[in-house]
């Protein structure tokens, strides 16, 4: 930043400041930290105070001005709001203060705008997977304004998951039980279905096996971005997140698998049949998978680039690490070909 730094700078909502010595301070913002020496204790206290100083003295020392400018440029310091209710510093709901601070690390002073945009965003979670309701509750808890769960039938005990369907929901209409989970996490969330023909900003397909072709076809025809999340007995796979026509789709991944294993298409058909004991999954894997999927969905809704575009993020026990597998578009699928030559 060039020019004169605002004398009324203050710590950003996610910045921590620690004193190392009377003239040395350590600023921390997310995974970044910096040590600044030589600022006067008086100036540091003024910056760190939640209350603005009345008639502050101008900062005359050029070194101090440069340091303040650099700290502002890096997002550690923000211009102090003249109005205490300035929207840059205030989340749309008090419970979202943590989200605002987390977004400030990445988006700086735009954090409140990003959070407000989430309020206008829509997500539809489709499928009977154990993680569907929990995932919906997570994105609503992070500030997404409209989150609808679409699933047939009634809730079963195998679907119960902390933060999602409860044990007491057994036998209740699954969509209603999922809506209750969302409202427990975010009472202001709108859980109503979107009007027919209006796709959500992001559709999440929460499944326990391959996604049927007709469901994928309908999303591609509607040009609707979607994220596939697949839960297995001891595995969770997040992705791909598909921008129809632009990025690879699950059928591309199937083609790549078939190239490597000629029996894949026969296996895929059998995988779509529910297991003998119904869908089974470890509660810990389900929860990690829902968390990763929600984080990827939010990155997309916030205008970022999720890592599960043209790939998947996978957890397979007993490995504790998340692995990324790359699934580039497959020429034989044709989903990213120009519209007039798509199959
Ligand atoms: Zn494809």
mmCIF file of N, CA and C in Angstrom, residues 207-289:
data_model
loop_
_atom_site.group_PDB
_atom_site.id
_atom_site.type_symbol
_atom_site.label_atom_id
_atom_site.label_comp_id
_atom_site.label_asym_id
_atom_site.label_seq_id
_atom_site.Cartn_x
_atom_site.Cartn_y
_atom_site.Cartn_z
ATOM 1 N N UNK A 207 -24.506 -39.930 -2.046
ATOM 2 C CA UNK A 207 -24.881 -41.291 -2.455
ATOM 3 C C UNK A 207 -23.994 -42.340 -1.777
ATOM 4 N N UNK A 208 -24.486 -43.580 -1.813
ATOM 5 C CA UNK A 208 -23.714 -44.702 -1.266
ATOM 6 C C UNK A 208 -23.172 -45.596 -2.383
ATOM 7 N N UNK A 209 -23.339 -45.166 -3.632
ATOM 8 C CA UNK A 209 -22.849 -45.947 -4.773
ATOM 9 C C UNK A 209 -22.851 -45.062 -6.007
ATOM 10 N N UNK A 210 -22.683 -45.664 -7.191
ATOM 11 C CA UNK A 210 -22.655 -44.845 -8.414
ATOM 12 C C UNK A 210 -23.945 -44.045 -8.594
ATOM 13 N N UNK A 211 -23.824 -42.862 -9.194
ATOM 14 C CA UNK A 211 -25.009 -42.019 -9.446
ATOM 15 C C UNK A 211 -25.664 -42.494 -10.743
ATOM 16 N N UNK A 212 -27.002 -42.732 -10.730
ATOM 17 C CA UNK A 212 -27.671 -43.169 -11.958
ATOM 18 C C UNK A 212 -27.477 -42.149 -13.087
ATOM 19 N N UNK A 213 -27.341 -42.690 -14.310
ATOM 20 C CA UNK A 213 -27.082 -41.858 -15.491
ATOM 21 C C UNK A 213 -28.148 -40.793 -15.723
ATOM 22 N N UNK A 214 -29.425 -41.149 -15.459
ATOM 23 C CA UNK A 214 -30.490 -40.180 -15.756
ATOM 24 C C UNK A 214 -30.394 -38.960 -14.836
ATOM 25 N N UNK A 215 -29.929 -39.183 -13.595
ATOM 26 C CA UNK A 215 -29.785 -38.042 -12.682
ATOM 27 C C UNK A 215 -28.673 -37.107 -13.165
ATOM 28 N N UNK A 216 -27.561 -37.703 -13.623
ATOM 29 C CA UNK A 216 -26.465 -36.873 -14.149
ATOM 30 C C UNK A 216 -26.928 -36.133 -15.397
ATOM 31 N N UNK A 217 -27.650 -36.866 -16.275
ATOM 32 C CA UNK A 217 -28.118 -36.271 -17.531
ATOM 33 C C UNK A 217 -28.997 -35.053 -17.262
ATOM 34 N N UNK A 218 -29.874 -35.151 -16.257
ATOM 35 C CA UNK A 218 -30.780 -34.036 -15.966
ATOM 36 C C UNK A 218 -29.994 -32.815 -15.479
ATOM 37 N N UNK A 219 -28.960 -33.038 -14.672
ATOM 38 C CA UNK A 219 -28.164 -31.913 -14.176
ATOM 39 C C UNK A 219 -27.378 -31.258 -15.310
ATOM 40 N N UNK A 220 -26.842 -32.099 -16.220
ATOM 41 C CA UNK A 220 -26.099 -31.532 -17.361
ATOM 42 C C UNK A 220 -27.050 -30.757 -18.269
ATOM 43 N N UNK A 221 -28.264 -31.300 -18.468
ATOM 44 C CA UNK A 221 -29.227 -30.616 -19.341
ATOM 45 C C UNK A 221 -29.619 -29.264 -18.745
ATOM 46 N N UNK A 222 -29.658 -29.190 -17.417
ATOM 47 C CA UNK A 222 -30.042 -27.934 -16.755
ATOM 48 C C UNK A 222 -28.841 -27.015 -16.531
ATOM 49 N N UNK A 223 -27.640 -27.485 -16.942
ATOM 50 C CA UNK A 223 -26.425 -26.693 -16.755
ATOM 51 C C UNK A 223 -26.214 -26.363 -15.271
ATOM 52 N N UNK A 224 -26.540 -27.332 -14.418
ATOM 53 C CA UNK A 224 -26.522 -27.097 -12.969
ATOM 54 C C UNK A 224 -25.237 -27.660 -12.349
ATOM 55 N N UNK A 225 -24.423 -26.821 -11.703
ATOM 56 C CA UNK A 225 -23.219 -27.337 -11.040
ATOM 57 C C UNK A 225 -23.596 -28.337 -9.947
ATOM 58 N N UNK A 226 -22.808 -29.417 -9.838
ATOM 59 C CA UNK A 226 -23.134 -30.402 -8.809
ATOM 60 C C UNK A 226 -21.868 -31.042 -8.238
ATOM 61 N N UNK A 227 -22.013 -31.519 -7.034
ATOM 62 C CA UNK A 227 -20.909 -32.165 -6.309
ATOM 63 C C UNK A 227 -21.364 -33.558 -5.911
ATOM 64 N N UNK A 228 -20.560 -34.551 -6.248
ATOM 65 C CA UNK A 228 -20.882 -35.927 -5.872
ATOM 66 C C UNK A 228 -20.113 -36.276 -4.596
ATOM 67 N N UNK A 229 -20.803 -36.842 -3.617
ATOM 68 C CA UNK A 229 -20.153 -37.278 -2.384
ATOM 69 C C UNK A 229 -20.573 -38.723 -2.141
ATOM 70 N N UNK A 230 -19.590 -39.615 -2.106
ATOM 71 C CA UNK A 230 -19.887 -41.045 -2.005
ATOM 72 C C UNK A 230 -19.312 -41.601 -0.713
ATOM 73 N N UNK A 231 -20.182 -42.217 0.052
ATOM 74 C CA UNK A 231 -19.757 -42.792 1.335
ATOM 75 C C UNK A 231 -19.733 -44.311 1.217
ATOM 76 N N UNK A 232 -18.605 -44.912 1.606
ATOM 77 C CA UNK A 232 -18.505 -46.366 1.615
ATOM 78 C C UNK A 232 -18.405 -46.867 3.044
ATOM 79 N N UNK A 233 -18.178 -48.158 3.219
ATOM 80 C CA UNK A 233 -18.099 -48.730 4.567
ATOM 81 C C UNK A 233 -16.976 -48.074 5.363
ATOM 82 N N UNK A 234 -15.802 -47.978 4.757
ATOM 83 C CA UNK A 234 -14.665 -47.367 5.450
ATOM 84 C C UNK A 234 -13.984 -46.321 4.565
ATOM 85 N N UNK A 235 -14.771 -45.689 3.718
ATOM 86 C CA UNK A 235 -14.175 -44.700 2.813
ATOM 87 C C UNK A 235 -15.165 -43.572 2.527
ATOM 88 N N UNK A 236 -14.617 -42.428 2.225
ATOM 89 C CA UNK A 236 -15.430 -41.295 1.799
ATOM 90 C C UNK A 236 -14.761 -40.658 0.597
ATOM 91 N N UNK A 237 -15.544 -40.372 -0.420
ATOM 92 C CA UNK A 237 -14.995 -39.770 -1.639
ATOM 93 C C UNK A 237 -15.776 -38.486 -1.932
ATOM 94 N N UNK A 238 -15.070 -37.365 -1.956
ATOM 95 C CA UNK A 238 -15.704 -36.077 -2.216
ATOM 96 C C UNK A 238 -15.296 -35.634 -3.619
ATOM 97 N N UNK A 239 -16.247 -35.535 -4.504
ATOM 98 C CA UNK A 239 -15.971 -35.107 -5.870
ATOM 99 C C UNK A 239 -16.370 -36.177 -6.861
ATOM 100 N N UNK A 240 -16.353 -35.841 -8.121
ATOM 101 C CA UNK A 240 -15.947 -34.523 -8.598
ATOM 102 C C UNK A 240 -17.017 -33.463 -8.394
ATOM 103 N N UNK A 241 -16.570 -32.196 -8.359
ATOM 104 C CA UNK A 241 -17.517 -31.084 -8.441
ATOM 105 C C UNK A 241 -17.552 -30.726 -9.924
ATOM 106 N N UNK A 242 -18.740 -30.767 -10.489
ATOM 107 C CA UNK A 242 -18.865 -30.692 -11.942
ATOM 108 C C UNK A 242 -19.517 -29.378 -12.371
ATOM 109 N N UNK A 243 -18.843 -28.675 -13.258
ATOM 110 C CA UNK A 243 -19.445 -27.529 -13.947
ATOM 111 C C UNK A 243 -19.773 -28.066 -15.330
ATOM 112 N N UNK A 244 -21.042 -28.406 -15.593
ATOM 113 C CA UNK A 244 -21.378 -29.104 -16.832
ATOM 114 C C UNK A 244 -20.816 -28.404 -18.073
ATOM 115 N N UNK A 245 -20.177 -29.199 -18.912
ATOM 116 C CA UNK A 245 -19.612 -28.662 -20.153
ATOM 117 C C UNK A 245 -18.207 -28.114 -19.993
ATOM 118 N N UNK A 246 -17.788 -27.887 -18.729
ATOM 119 C CA UNK A 246 -16.485 -27.251 -18.514
ATOM 120 C C UNK A 246 -15.485 -28.166 -17.821
ATOM 121 N N UNK A 247 -15.986 -29.042 -16.942
ATOM 122 C CA UNK A 247 -15.064 -29.882 -16.171
ATOM 123 C C UNK A 247 -15.509 -31.341 -16.262
ATOM 124 N N UNK A 248 -14.631 -32.237 -15.836
ATOM 125 C CA UNK A 248 -14.924 -33.667 -15.995
ATOM 126 C C UNK A 248 -16.075 -34.090 -15.079
ATOM 127 N N UNK A 249 -16.747 -35.173 -15.472
ATOM 128 C CA UNK A 249 -17.931 -35.635 -14.748
ATOM 129 C C UNK A 249 -17.699 -37.071 -14.263
ATOM 130 N N UNK A 250 -18.617 -37.616 -13.474
ATOM 131 C CA UNK A 250 -18.422 -39.000 -12.995
ATOM 132 C C UNK A 250 -18.331 -40.014 -14.140
ATOM 133 N N UNK A 251 -18.979 -39.714 -15.266
ATOM 134 C CA UNK A 251 -18.894 -40.653 -16.400
ATOM 135 C C UNK A 251 -17.492 -40.629 -17.008
ATOM 136 N N UNK A 252 -16.823 -39.469 -16.950
ATOM 137 C CA UNK A 252 -15.416 -39.414 -17.394
ATOM 138 C C UNK A 252 -14.584 -40.359 -16.519
ATOM 139 N N UNK A 253 -14.810 -40.284 -15.191
ATOM 140 C CA UNK A 253 -14.056 -41.151 -14.274
ATOM 141 C C UNK A 253 -14.339 -42.618 -14.585
ATOM 142 N N UNK A 254 -15.604 -42.946 -14.888
ATOM 143 C CA UNK A 254 -15.959 -44.324 -15.254
ATOM 144 C C UNK A 254 -15.200 -44.779 -16.490
ATOM 145 N N UNK A 255 -15.088 -43.888 -17.464
ATOM 146 C CA UNK A 255 -14.369 -44.222 -18.707
ATOM 147 C C UNK A 255 -12.886 -44.485 -18.403
ATOM 148 N N UNK A 256 -12.317 -43.627 -17.548
ATOM 149 C CA UNK A 256 -10.902 -43.846 -17.186
ATOM 150 C C UNK A 256 -10.741 -45.191 -16.487
ATOM 151 N N UNK A 257 -11.697 -45.552 -15.634
ATOM 152 C CA UNK A 257 -11.609 -46.836 -14.927
ATOM 153 C C UNK A 257 -11.744 -47.999 -15.912
ATOM 154 N N UNK A 258 -12.664 -47.845 -16.871
ATOM 155 C CA UNK A 258 -12.863 -48.897 -17.869
ATOM 156 C C UNK A 258 -11.614 -49.075 -18.729
ATOM 157 N N UNK A 259 -10.904 -47.970 -19.001
ATOM 158 C CA UNK A 259 -9.659 -48.073 -19.785
ATOM 159 C C UNK A 259 -8.654 -48.956 -19.057
ATOM 160 N N UNK A 260 -8.689 -48.882 -17.699
ATOM 161 C CA UNK A 260 -7.710 -49.641 -16.913
ATOM 162 C C UNK A 260 -8.198 -51.041 -16.611
ATOM 163 N N UNK A 261 -9.530 -51.202 -16.506
ATOM 164 C CA UNK A 261 -10.107 -52.494 -16.119
ATOM 165 C C UNK A 261 -11.353 -52.765 -16.969
ATOM 166 N N UNK A 262 -11.227 -53.665 -17.950
ATOM 167 C CA UNK A 262 -12.355 -53.900 -18.864
ATOM 168 C C UNK A 262 -13.625 -54.376 -18.132
ATOM 169 N N UNK A 263 -13.476 -54.925 -16.921
ATOM 170 C CA UNK A 263 -14.648 -55.424 -16.191
ATOM 171 C C UNK A 263 -15.353 -54.314 -15.408
ATOM 172 N N UNK A 264 -14.822 -53.068 -15.471
ATOM 173 C CA UNK A 264 -15.347 -52.012 -14.600
ATOM 174 C C UNK A 264 -16.853 -51.787 -14.776
ATOM 175 N N UNK A 265 -17.325 -51.752 -16.032
ATOM 176 C CA UNK A 265 -18.747 -51.425 -16.227
ATOM 177 C C UNK A 265 -19.630 -52.491 -15.575
ATOM 178 N N UNK A 266 -19.193 -53.769 -15.614
ATOM 179 C CA UNK A 266 -19.972 -54.835 -14.964
ATOM 180 C C UNK A 266 -19.947 -54.648 -13.443
ATOM 181 N N UNK A 267 -18.785 -54.256 -12.918
ATOM 182 C CA UNK A 267 -18.670 -54.036 -11.467
ATOM 183 C C UNK A 267 -19.541 -52.851 -11.037
ATOM 184 N N UNK A 268 -19.544 -51.792 -11.862
ATOM 185 C CA UNK A 268 -20.282 -50.575 -11.504
ATOM 186 C C UNK A 268 -21.773 -50.866 -11.366
ATOM 187 N N UNK A 269 -22.297 -51.710 -12.250
ATOM 188 C CA UNK A 269 -23.727 -52.046 -12.167
ATOM 189 C C UNK A 269 -24.010 -52.734 -10.829
ATOM 190 N N UNK A 270 -23.128 -53.662 -10.431
ATOM 191 C CA UNK A 270 -23.365 -54.387 -9.170
ATOM 192 C C UNK A 270 -23.182 -53.479 -7.952
ATOM 193 N N UNK A 271 -22.298 -52.478 -8.092
ATOM 194 C CA UNK A 271 -22.085 -51.556 -6.973
ATOM 195 C C UNK A 271 -23.324 -50.696 -6.710
ATOM 196 N N UNK A 272 -24.168 -50.552 -7.729
ATOM 197 C CA UNK A 272 -25.356 -49.714 -7.548
ATOM 198 C C UNK A 272 -26.440 -50.434 -6.754
ATOM 199 N N UNK A 273 -26.255 -51.743 -6.526
ATOM 200 C CA UNK A 273 -27.230 -52.492 -5.725
ATOM 201 C C UNK A 273 -26.828 -52.382 -4.256
ATOM 202 N N UNK A 274 -27.803 -52.064 -3.418
ATOM 203 C CA UNK A 274 -27.502 -51.870 -1.994
ATOM 204 C C UNK A 274 -26.961 -53.158 -1.362
ATOM 205 N N UNK A 275 -26.018 -53.035 -0.473
ATOM 206 C CA UNK A 275 -25.399 -54.195 0.187
ATOM 207 C C UNK A 275 -26.406 -54.990 1.009
ATOM 208 N N UNK A 276 -25.992 -56.175 1.396
ATOM 209 C CA UNK A 276 -26.887 -57.112 2.090
ATOM 210 C C UNK A 276 -27.463 -56.525 3.388
ATOM 211 N N UNK A 277 -26.659 -55.726 4.067
ATOM 212 C CA UNK A 277 -27.107 -55.172 5.348
ATOM 213 C C UNK A 277 -27.447 -53.679 5.243
ATOM 214 N N UNK A 278 -27.718 -53.226 4.011
ATOM 215 C CA UNK A 278 -28.016 -51.805 3.828
ATOM 216 C C UNK A 278 -26.734 -51.001 3.810
ATOM 217 N N UNK A 279 -26.844 -49.695 3.608
ATOM 218 C CA UNK A 279 -25.629 -48.887 3.573
ATOM 219 C C UNK A 279 -24.963 -48.878 4.939
ATOM 220 N N UNK A 280 -23.691 -49.206 4.966
ATOM 221 C CA UNK A 280 -22.962 -49.211 6.229
ATOM 222 C C UNK A 280 -21.795 -48.246 6.113
ATOM 223 N N UNK A 281 -21.478 -47.563 7.197
ATOM 224 C CA UNK A 281 -20.338 -46.653 7.170
ATOM 225 C C UNK A 281 -19.916 -46.360 8.591
ATOM 226 N N UNK A 282 -18.613 -46.050 8.742
ATOM 227 C CA UNK A 282 -18.092 -45.680 10.058
ATOM 228 C C UNK A 282 -18.503 -44.239 10.351
ATOM 229 N N UNK A 283 -18.937 -44.010 11.586
ATOM 230 C CA UNK A 283 -19.422 -42.671 11.944
ATOM 231 C C UNK A 283 -18.324 -41.618 11.770
ATOM 232 N N UNK A 284 -17.092 -41.983 12.065
ATOM 233 C CA UNK A 284 -16.006 -41.002 11.959
ATOM 234 C C UNK A 284 -15.737 -40.662 10.489
ATOM 235 N N UNK A 285 -15.736 -41.693 9.643
ATOM 236 C CA UNK A 285 -15.485 -41.448 8.213
ATOM 237 C C UNK A 285 -16.620 -40.601 7.636
ATOM 238 N N UNK A 286 -17.856 -40.924 8.035
ATOM 239 C CA UNK A 286 -19.012 -40.163 7.541
ATOM 240 C C UNK A 286 -18.874 -38.687 7.924
ATOM 241 N N UNK A 287 -18.468 -38.436 9.155
ATOM 242 C CA UNK A 287 -18.378 -37.046 9.634
ATOM 243 C C UNK A 287 -17.248 -36.283 8.944
ATOM 244 N N UNK A 288 -16.105 -36.953 8.776
ATOM 245 C CA UNK A 288 -14.990 -36.293 8.067
ATOM 246 C C UNK A 288 -15.421 -35.985 6.630
ATOM 247 N N UNK A 289 -16.070 -36.950 6.003
ATOM 248 C CA UNK A 289 -16.482 -36.780 4.602
ATOM 249 C C UNK A 289 -17.472 -35.622 4.472
#
